[in-house]
């Protein structure tokens, strides 16, 4: 999600909010006038398919490409194909309907989510699980700013994830300008129609196309914005909506810069909790747990601001690779113990002990530090292996249309100085997530966006899920989501991780009853994850 990790960064100096000319979209269903029958659409033309052609066909899967209008102001004009996959309900006699899913990003491919095991057996037996790539993503008419991978690398390789020096900042901003120039030249008309409101319109068409009278949906991370927008555009069509790992819809759609500043704060909160729990577990349960974990981490990070760390393997840990990998690891509880090993190995490489004192075990552990030498990609990527350009540019395509930013890219360098005072690890990293939006060919200030209201009374309660230490969408975003929606309940999980469904048996029991029976969970519940971060050795 986000530069995968920021995947995907208030300053008063920042800069006043971008004042835009975009008009909030009507909260009424796009294809249905009040008091009239729902407009019919063509059904999905499903064909049997194998989700992994390299393996025997498991059966039970179908695929389709469903056409939707490129521009909903011209519904009979050019179409965009939405790639869909479904896993048919394993007990057709008890089938309830379709469960649509979006994994986030924006730019995350949801196509193979039809194969997910995040939901329990009862859900999979009673629902068709439907994954799809939103418009502009992966298999669904991917938004492409480059013709070849060579062209893309020539621009992207000049960007520094966490630029510190004047030269790094200037090179990164120049590359961002070249990136948006390429988008303007190569992306085509789709770039004008990537905002979330269009994804939601597509989703409602798909809902009707599979024959469901109301929507059942699970959205993760950015997918929570899809869910919240649907709930307010089509409040009477909500059967069950789960939003897990929540954005703050109102803030995101009105002030991209402030939203990113608060995102940086969420990563800092998650990191701080990780270091505290590592300290409490101590070594060897947490490999980084000997001594003062906070002081060690800060020493390592601050060293990297001026000098890389060379590992025994010869690879180098830079500030950018370090920051992006730490951010990425915080997304998944399963990555936290390996992160601790990587941090300790890097710390030892920065402070090498005399050779005579290095135990064989300590030397072997240095290999773990290689994880911190690889910079996480700027955005989620998935494309056929034989593509001339292996990526798509949907991450920026959606964010720059949804989130209003200043049109002067120098703003991002200015706020980086302020943000890193309050978010020393992730402030500068997050500040340089979106300079391309300053010169994006179809920016939010000119785009059609749904900006609220967010408090429509839905026909059924929306289930909001938040981890206490979610790095990418901090817990207070989940609290705000519940407060902003007109009919929602919040369930919390005491976990350092991004999103929670499938990670807690008590939570999944609530999810199953909500999806199957429509029973909304009782508010105020705080649940535990299934796994310990640092299990006893």
XYZ file of C-alpha atoms in Angstrom:
537
model
C 0.000 0.000 0.000
C 1.691 3.100 -0.866
C 5.259 3.194 -1.862
C 4.229 -0.246 -0.706
C 5.121 1.008 2.648
C 3.803 4.412 2.681
C 3.044 2.200 0.749
C 2.687 3.850 0.848
C 4.056 10.967 4.470
C 1.407 20.422 9.023
C 2.507 22.245 9.059
C 1.486 25.709 9.123
C 4.263 26.643 6.816
C 2.657 24.217 4.508
C 0.921 25.889 3.129
C -2.454 26.618 2.979
C -4.810 23.994 1.702
C -5.041 23.702 -2.013
C -8.230 25.356 -3.024
C -9.782 23.326 -5.760
C -12.391 23.779 -8.379
C -13.633 20.200 -8.286
C -17.251 19.736 -7.368
C -18.401 17.142 -4.878
C -20.281 14.393 -6.643
C -23.911 13.813 -5.906
C -24.588 11.396 -3.062
C -27.441 9.881 -5.043
C -26.746 6.636 -6.893
C -25.229 7.542 -10.236
C -27.397 5.240 -12.345
C -30.647 5.458 -10.411
C -32.873 8.467 -9.995
C -34.806 8.643 -6.697
C -37.994 6.600 -6.794
C -37.125 4.759 -9.999
C -36.221 1.145 -10.653
C -32.547 0.278 -10.651
C -30.973 0.504 -14.094
C -30.124 -2.871 -15.583
C -26.638 -3.767 -16.728
C -25.268 -6.680 -18.702
C -24.446 -9.744 -16.598
C -20.847 -10.852 -16.105
C -19.781 -13.405 -18.707
C -17.874 -15.812 -16.472
C -15.543 -18.444 -17.942
C -13.825 -21.233 -15.948
C -10.175 -20.425 -15.234
C -7.171 -21.628 -13.272
C -5.807 -19.005 -10.841
C -2.300 -20.463 -11.191
C -1.759 -22.036 -14.628
C 1.574 -23.462 -13.447
C -0.332 -25.838 -11.167
C -3.228 -28.272 -11.656
C -6.603 -26.553 -11.948
C -8.255 -26.695 -8.495
C -11.686 -26.055 -10.016
C -14.303 -23.679 -8.695
C -12.824 -20.540 -10.255
C -14.165 -18.299 -13.021
C -12.740 -15.197 -14.680
C -14.127 -12.352 -16.742
C -13.365 -8.907 -18.087
C -16.316 -6.633 -17.427
C -16.694 -3.405 -19.459
C -17.510 -0.164 -17.649
C -17.623 3.421 -18.936
C -14.279 5.197 -19.056
C -16.144 8.455 -18.383
C -19.457 8.243 -16.526
C -20.484 11.574 -18.035
C -20.456 9.681 -21.337
C -21.714 6.217 -20.328
C -22.183 5.055 -23.915
C -18.678 6.061 -24.937
C -15.313 4.337 -24.556
C -15.149 1.410 -22.130
C -12.560 0.138 -19.653
C -12.301 -3.582 -18.961
C -12.318 -4.636 -15.293
C -10.559 -7.986 -14.740
C -12.538 -10.128 -12.274
C -12.013 -13.539 -10.689
C -14.429 -15.425 -8.474
C -14.236 -18.511 -6.330
C -17.704 -20.007 -6.384
C -19.394 -20.688 -3.037
C -18.415 -24.207 -1.998
C -21.989 -24.948 -0.828
C -24.193 -23.590 -3.645
C -27.382 -24.654 -1.851
C -26.606 -22.135 0.927
C -25.111 -19.414 -1.238
C -25.929 -15.892 -0.016
C -24.288 -13.804 -2.710
C -20.932 -12.317 -3.705
C -18.255 -10.904 -1.416
C -16.264 -8.272 -3.321
C -12.780 -7.437 -2.028
C -10.169 -4.738 -2.509
C -6.671 -5.076 -0.975
C -5.731 -1.410 -0.984
C -2.832 0.475 -2.509
C -4.187 2.385 -4.311
C -2.886 0.246 -7.113
C -3.139 -3.069 -5.329
C -4.225 -5.923 -7.566
C -7.293 -7.614 -6.114
C -7.753 -10.159 -8.887
C -6.195 -13.097 -7.030
C -7.968 -12.217 -3.807
C -10.592 -14.683 -4.957
C -8.104 -17.237 -3.626
C -7.705 -15.627 -0.193
C -7.916 -17.657 3.013
C -8.380 -14.614 5.255
C -12.047 -15.523 5.646
C -13.291 -18.663 7.369
C -14.769 -21.798 5.823
C -18.349 -20.730 6.470
C -17.849 -17.500 4.528
C -16.191 -19.317 1.635
C -18.979 -21.874 1.557
C -21.786 -19.296 1.384
C -20.276 -16.535 -0.751
C -18.686 -16.267 -4.138
C -15.392 -14.529 -3.345
C -14.879 -11.900 -6.047
C -11.517 -10.239 -6.548
C -10.950 -7.558 -9.166
C -8.313 -5.173 -10.410
C -9.735 -1.637 -10.255
C -9.559 0.516 -13.367
C -6.005 1.355 -14.323
C -4.520 -1.453 -12.214
C -2.588 -4.546 -13.370
C -4.957 -6.454 -15.721
C -7.624 -3.725 -15.928
C -6.417 -1.331 -18.639
C -3.290 -0.454 -16.612
C -2.385 3.224 -16.440
C 1.101 3.438 -17.912
C 3.318 6.489 -17.977
C 6.155 4.806 -19.895
C 6.483 2.796 -23.067
C 9.394 0.641 -21.886
C 10.992 -0.403 -18.629
C 14.191 1.289 -19.767
C 12.365 4.619 -20.013
C 10.854 4.111 -16.555
C 14.177 3.197 -14.963
C 15.850 6.255 -16.472
C 13.423 8.411 -14.465
C 12.718 6.356 -11.341
C 16.373 5.521 -10.641
C 17.079 9.232 -10.177
C 14.617 9.454 -7.282
C 15.906 9.102 -3.726
C 13.369 7.689 -1.285
C 14.606 9.811 1.625
C 16.544 12.705 0.062
C 18.588 14.734 2.550
C 21.162 16.804 0.674
C 20.299 19.675 -1.624
C 21.529 17.656 -4.577
C 19.396 14.615 -3.658
C 16.324 16.795 -3.203
C 16.866 18.635 -6.495
C 17.464 15.403 -8.426
C 14.366 13.791 -6.924
C 12.098 16.743 -7.693
C 13.487 16.977 -11.231
C 12.831 13.266 -11.751
C 9.297 13.673 -10.411
C 8.707 16.405 -12.988
C 10.027 14.162 -15.747
C 7.760 11.408 -14.444
C 4.639 13.547 -14.716
C 5.740 14.769 -18.148
C 5.890 11.124 -19.233
C 2.454 10.508 -17.744
C 1.029 13.467 -19.642
C 2.545 12.149 -22.858
C 1.796 8.426 -22.556
C -1.059 7.672 -20.154
C -3.954 8.577 -22.416
C -7.493 9.632 -21.419
C -7.695 7.127 -18.541
C -5.541 9.435 -16.424
C -8.509 11.828 -16.176
C -10.787 9.162 -14.663
C -8.804 7.404 -11.915
C -10.450 8.941 -8.841
C -12.145 6.727 -6.264
C -15.615 7.887 -7.232
C -15.163 6.062 -10.540
C -13.930 2.891 -8.835
C -17.087 2.970 -6.712
C -19.297 3.456 -9.754
C -17.552 0.457 -11.337
C -18.111 -1.572 -8.175
C -21.821 -0.837 -8.163
C -22.079 -1.933 -11.782
C -20.308 -5.170 -10.931
C -22.641 -5.670 -7.981
C -25.635 -5.466 -10.289
C -23.877 -7.540 -12.952
C -23.510 -10.533 -10.589
C -27.182 -10.249 -9.609
C -26.839 -8.988 -6.019
C -29.525 -6.584 -4.822
C -27.136 -5.130 -2.215
C -23.369 -5.015 -1.843
C -21.253 -7.234 0.408
C -17.716 -5.856 0.439
C -14.441 -6.044 2.347
C -11.973 -3.230 1.790
C -8.469 -3.083 3.234
C -6.321 0.034 3.598
C -7.163 2.281 0.602
C -10.033 -0.176 0.042
C -11.657 1.374 3.126
C -12.070 4.601 1.149
C -13.840 2.602 -1.547
C -16.125 1.103 1.111
C -16.834 4.445 2.803
C -17.508 6.164 -0.513
C -19.869 3.401 -1.604
C -21.716 3.611 1.736
C -22.387 7.290 1.137
C -23.119 7.198 -2.589
C -25.365 4.124 -2.354
C -26.471 3.960 1.300
C -29.547 1.822 0.556
C -27.465 -0.758 -1.309
C -25.296 -1.721 1.670
C -25.808 -5.308 2.796
C -22.502 -5.654 4.684
C -19.333 -3.582 4.365
C -16.126 -4.345 6.267
C -13.427 -1.661 6.303
C -10.113 -2.797 7.812
C -6.991 -0.634 8.145
C -8.884 2.610 7.725
C -8.116 5.894 6.094
C -9.691 9.101 7.381
C -11.968 9.814 4.392
C -12.698 13.432 5.182
C -9.076 14.406 5.782
C -7.747 12.427 2.814
C -10.158 14.021 0.348
C -9.651 17.564 1.649
C -5.972 17.934 2.613
C -3.460 15.509 1.139
C -0.494 17.150 2.827
C -1.931 17.018 6.340
C -3.118 13.463 5.752
C 0.419 12.436 4.835
C 1.868 14.206 7.875
C -0.441 12.197 10.114
C 0.475 9.013 8.235
C 4.101 9.635 9.166
C 2.984 9.903 12.783
C 1.270 6.520 12.516
C 4.488 4.844 11.383
C 6.317 6.445 14.314
C 3.729 5.147 16.799
C 4.021 1.619 15.417
C 7.821 1.759 15.440
C 7.890 3.025 19.015
C 5.609 0.194 20.173
C 7.743 -2.365 18.327
C 10.884 -1.090 20.051
C 9.159 -1.105 23.462
C 7.926 -4.673 23.022
C 11.366 -5.733 21.812
C 12.912 -4.156 24.916
C 10.429 -5.952 27.159
C 11.013 -9.320 25.490
C 14.765 -8.833 25.634
C 17.395 -10.896 23.874
C 17.358 -13.576 22.584
C 13.558 -13.472 22.116
C 14.025 -10.153 20.339
C 17.381 -10.087 18.588
C 17.555 -6.288 18.951
C 16.496 -6.432 22.603
C 19.852 -6.112 24.332
C 20.486 -2.639 25.685
C 18.344 0.439 24.958
C 16.438 -0.420 21.774
C 15.297 3.152 21.169
C 18.762 4.602 21.561
C 20.290 1.907 19.342
C 17.708 2.452 16.615
C 18.139 6.222 16.658
C 21.928 5.890 16.567
C 21.695 3.644 13.512
C 19.188 5.878 11.719
C 21.150 9.066 12.424
C 24.387 7.461 11.242
C 22.688 6.577 7.960
C 21.749 10.210 7.362
C 25.384 10.900 6.508
C 27.000 7.516 5.795
C 25.806 4.097 4.640
C 26.613 0.967 6.614
C 28.602 -1.668 4.765
C 27.580 -5.208 5.642
C 29.881 -8.244 5.768
C 28.314 -9.327 2.474
C 29.531 -6.105 0.870
C 26.014 -4.740 0.460
C 25.230 -1.279 1.751
C 22.393 -0.095 3.959
C 21.392 3.460 3.036
C 18.959 5.788 4.739
C 16.426 5.152 1.957
C 16.704 1.360 1.998
C 16.659 1.313 5.814
C 13.577 3.509 6.091
C 11.575 1.765 3.393
C 12.359 -1.710 4.761
C 11.517 -0.765 8.356
C 8.233 0.722 7.128
C 7.481 -2.392 5.102
C 8.204 -4.712 8.037
C 5.811 -2.798 10.298
C 2.987 -3.740 7.926
C 3.125 -7.389 9.016
C 3.487 -8.817 12.507
C 5.225 -11.850 10.981
C 8.046 -9.579 9.761
C 8.804 -7.983 13.136
C 11.075 -10.676 14.586
C 13.087 -10.803 11.321
C 13.241 -6.997 11.423
C 14.789 -7.194 14.882
C 17.476 -9.565 13.549
C 18.158 -7.238 10.648
C 18.453 -4.206 12.911
C 20.823 -5.988 15.255
C 23.020 -7.194 12.398
C 23.166 -3.677 10.930
C 23.939 -2.221 14.341
C 26.800 -4.678 14.774
C 28.122 -3.796 11.338
C 28.093 -0.123 12.338
C 29.838 -0.912 15.636
C 32.059 -3.892 14.850
C 33.534 -5.740 17.786
C 37.201 -6.729 17.753
C 37.586 -9.857 15.642
C 38.710 -11.936 18.605
C 35.458 -11.180 20.418
C 33.061 -12.009 17.582
C 31.361 -15.322 18.267
C 30.511 -17.520 15.271
C 26.786 -17.055 15.931
C 27.115 -13.264 15.799
C 28.995 -13.389 12.514
C 26.359 -15.634 10.951
C 23.596 -13.265 12.029
C 25.061 -10.506 9.817
C 23.411 -12.099 6.782
C 20.049 -10.971 8.161
C 21.099 -7.357 7.719
C 20.970 -7.729 3.950
C 17.216 -7.252 4.248
C 17.790 -3.593 5.091
C 19.961 -3.028 2.030
C 17.104 -3.448 -0.460
C 14.852 -0.465 -1.025
C 11.153 -1.284 -1.246
C 9.649 -0.191 -4.582
C 7.855 3.136 -4.759
C 4.533 1.493 -5.463
C 2.829 -1.831 -5.861
C 3.600 -3.449 -9.174
C 2.057 -6.365 -11.013
C 2.202 -6.880 -14.755
C 2.699 -9.749 -17.192
C 6.337 -10.808 -17.330
C 6.606 -10.064 -21.043
C 5.434 -6.456 -20.746
C 7.756 -3.830 -22.222
C 7.012 -1.770 -19.117
C 6.531 -3.996 -16.109
C 4.667 -1.538 -13.906
C 1.572 0.566 -13.819
C 1.154 4.044 -12.417
C -2.199 3.669 -10.719
C -0.826 4.551 -7.261
C -0.126 8.123 -8.274
C -3.063 8.112 -10.675
C -5.545 7.623 -7.835
C -3.768 9.580 -5.105
C -3.179 12.656 -7.233
C -6.854 12.720 -8.251
C -8.222 12.109 -4.766
C -5.874 14.063 -2.486
C -5.454 17.806 -3.031
C -1.820 18.964 -2.860
C -0.070 22.303 -3.461
C 0.990 22.897 -7.054
C 4.489 24.059 -6.035
C 6.747 21.041 -5.568
C 9.176 23.062 -3.403
C 6.580 22.694 -0.645
C 7.547 19.059 -0.138
C 11.174 19.900 0.605
C 10.063 22.586 3.051
C 7.654 20.380 4.986
C 10.216 17.577 5.161
C 12.307 19.721 7.527
C 9.328 20.273 9.814
C 7.907 16.774 9.678
C 11.168 15.065 10.611
C 11.254 17.072 13.846
C 8.081 15.326 15.017
C 8.538 12.095 13.020
C 12.333 11.603 12.879
C 12.274 8.253 11.064
C 9.364 8.652 8.667
C 8.628 12.384 8.345
C 11.027 13.083 5.474
C 10.192 9.729 3.883
C 6.475 10.538 3.815
C 7.021 14.129 2.698
C 8.572 12.886 -0.543
C 5.806 10.422 -1.332
C 3.734 12.800 -3.439
C 5.729 15.600 -5.159
C 4.495 14.225 -8.479
C 0.996 15.350 -7.528
C 2.148 18.988 -7.744
C 2.498 18.656 -11.520
C 0.180 15.719 -12.183
C -1.661 16.086 -15.523
C -5.055 15.499 -13.860
C -4.721 16.771 -10.269
C -7.343 16.616 -7.544
C -8.166 20.299 -7.819
C -9.440 19.638 -11.369
C -10.888 16.147 -10.855
C -14.367 14.931 -10.124
C -14.219 13.569 -6.585
C -16.639 12.430 -3.927
C -15.806 14.674 -0.959
C -18.735 13.877 1.301
C -20.932 14.052 3.192
C -19.766 10.856 4.911
C -22.634 10.466 7.373
C -25.367 8.908 5.220
C -27.484 6.414 7.149
C -26.791 3.069 5.492
C -29.394 0.313 5.334
C -27.101 -1.882 7.433
C -24.274 -1.202 9.875
C -20.718 -0.896 8.513
C -18.058 -2.900 10.420
C -14.907 -0.833 11.056
C -11.735 -2.645 12.180
C -8.599 -0.956 13.524
C -5.299 -2.203 14.910
C -4.040 -0.150 17.849
C -0.619 0.154 16.198
C -1.391 0.139 12.505
C 1.546 1.943 10.852
C 0.055 2.961 7.509
C -3.405 3.974 8.734
C -3.047 4.775 12.383
C -5.705 3.802 14.895
C -7.196 7.271 15.223
C -8.092 7.037 11.524
C -10.271 4.010 12.350
C -11.858 5.966 15.183
C -12.580 8.844 12.820
C -13.961 6.494 10.173
C -16.470 5.124 12.680
C -17.397 8.639 13.781
C -17.706 10.038 10.250
C -19.905 7.226 8.919
C -23.602 7.443 9.655
C -24.074 3.857 10.832
C -20.884 2.047 11.879
C -19.326 0.085 14.748
C -15.598 -0.155 15.584
C -13.782 -3.325 16.647
C -10.145 -2.963 17.766
C -7.199 -5.368 17.788
C -4.085 -4.981 19.951
C -1.575 -5.545 17.179
C 1.342 -3.923 15.370
C 0.244 -4.617 11.814
C -1.607 -3.133 8.889
C -5.120 -4.677 8.751
C -6.419 -7.473 10.961
C -8.897 -9.816 9.230
C -7.371 -13.289 9.111
C -4.930 -12.513 11.932
C -7.228 -13.010 14.940
C -9.593 -15.931 15.504
C -11.914 -13.889 17.785
C -12.093 -11.184 15.121
C -12.817 -13.670 12.357
C -15.655 -15.127 14.386
C -17.229 -11.650 14.477
C -16.517 -11.162 10.760
C -18.212 -14.471 9.903
C -21.378 -13.690 11.845
C -21.489 -10.196 10.359
C -21.133 -11.407 6.783
C -23.348 -14.468 7.059
C -26.090 -13.329 9.439
C -25.774 -9.557 9.273
C -25.076 -9.452 13.016
C -23.071 -6.319 13.753
C -20.488 -6.754 16.539
C -20.924 -5.063 19.884
C -18.950 -1.814 20.047
C -15.927 -1.313 22.283
C -14.341 -4.745 21.834
C -10.549 -5.046 22.051
C -9.257 -8.337 20.666
C -5.882 -10.074 20.561
C -3.981 -11.340 17.497
C -3.315 -15.054 17.174
C 0.474 -14.847 17.194
C 3.092 -13.454 19.561
C 5.640 -11.121 18.004
C 8.502 -12.542 20.040
C 7.511 -16.038 21.179
C 9.398 -17.607 24.053
C 12.448 -19.546 22.930
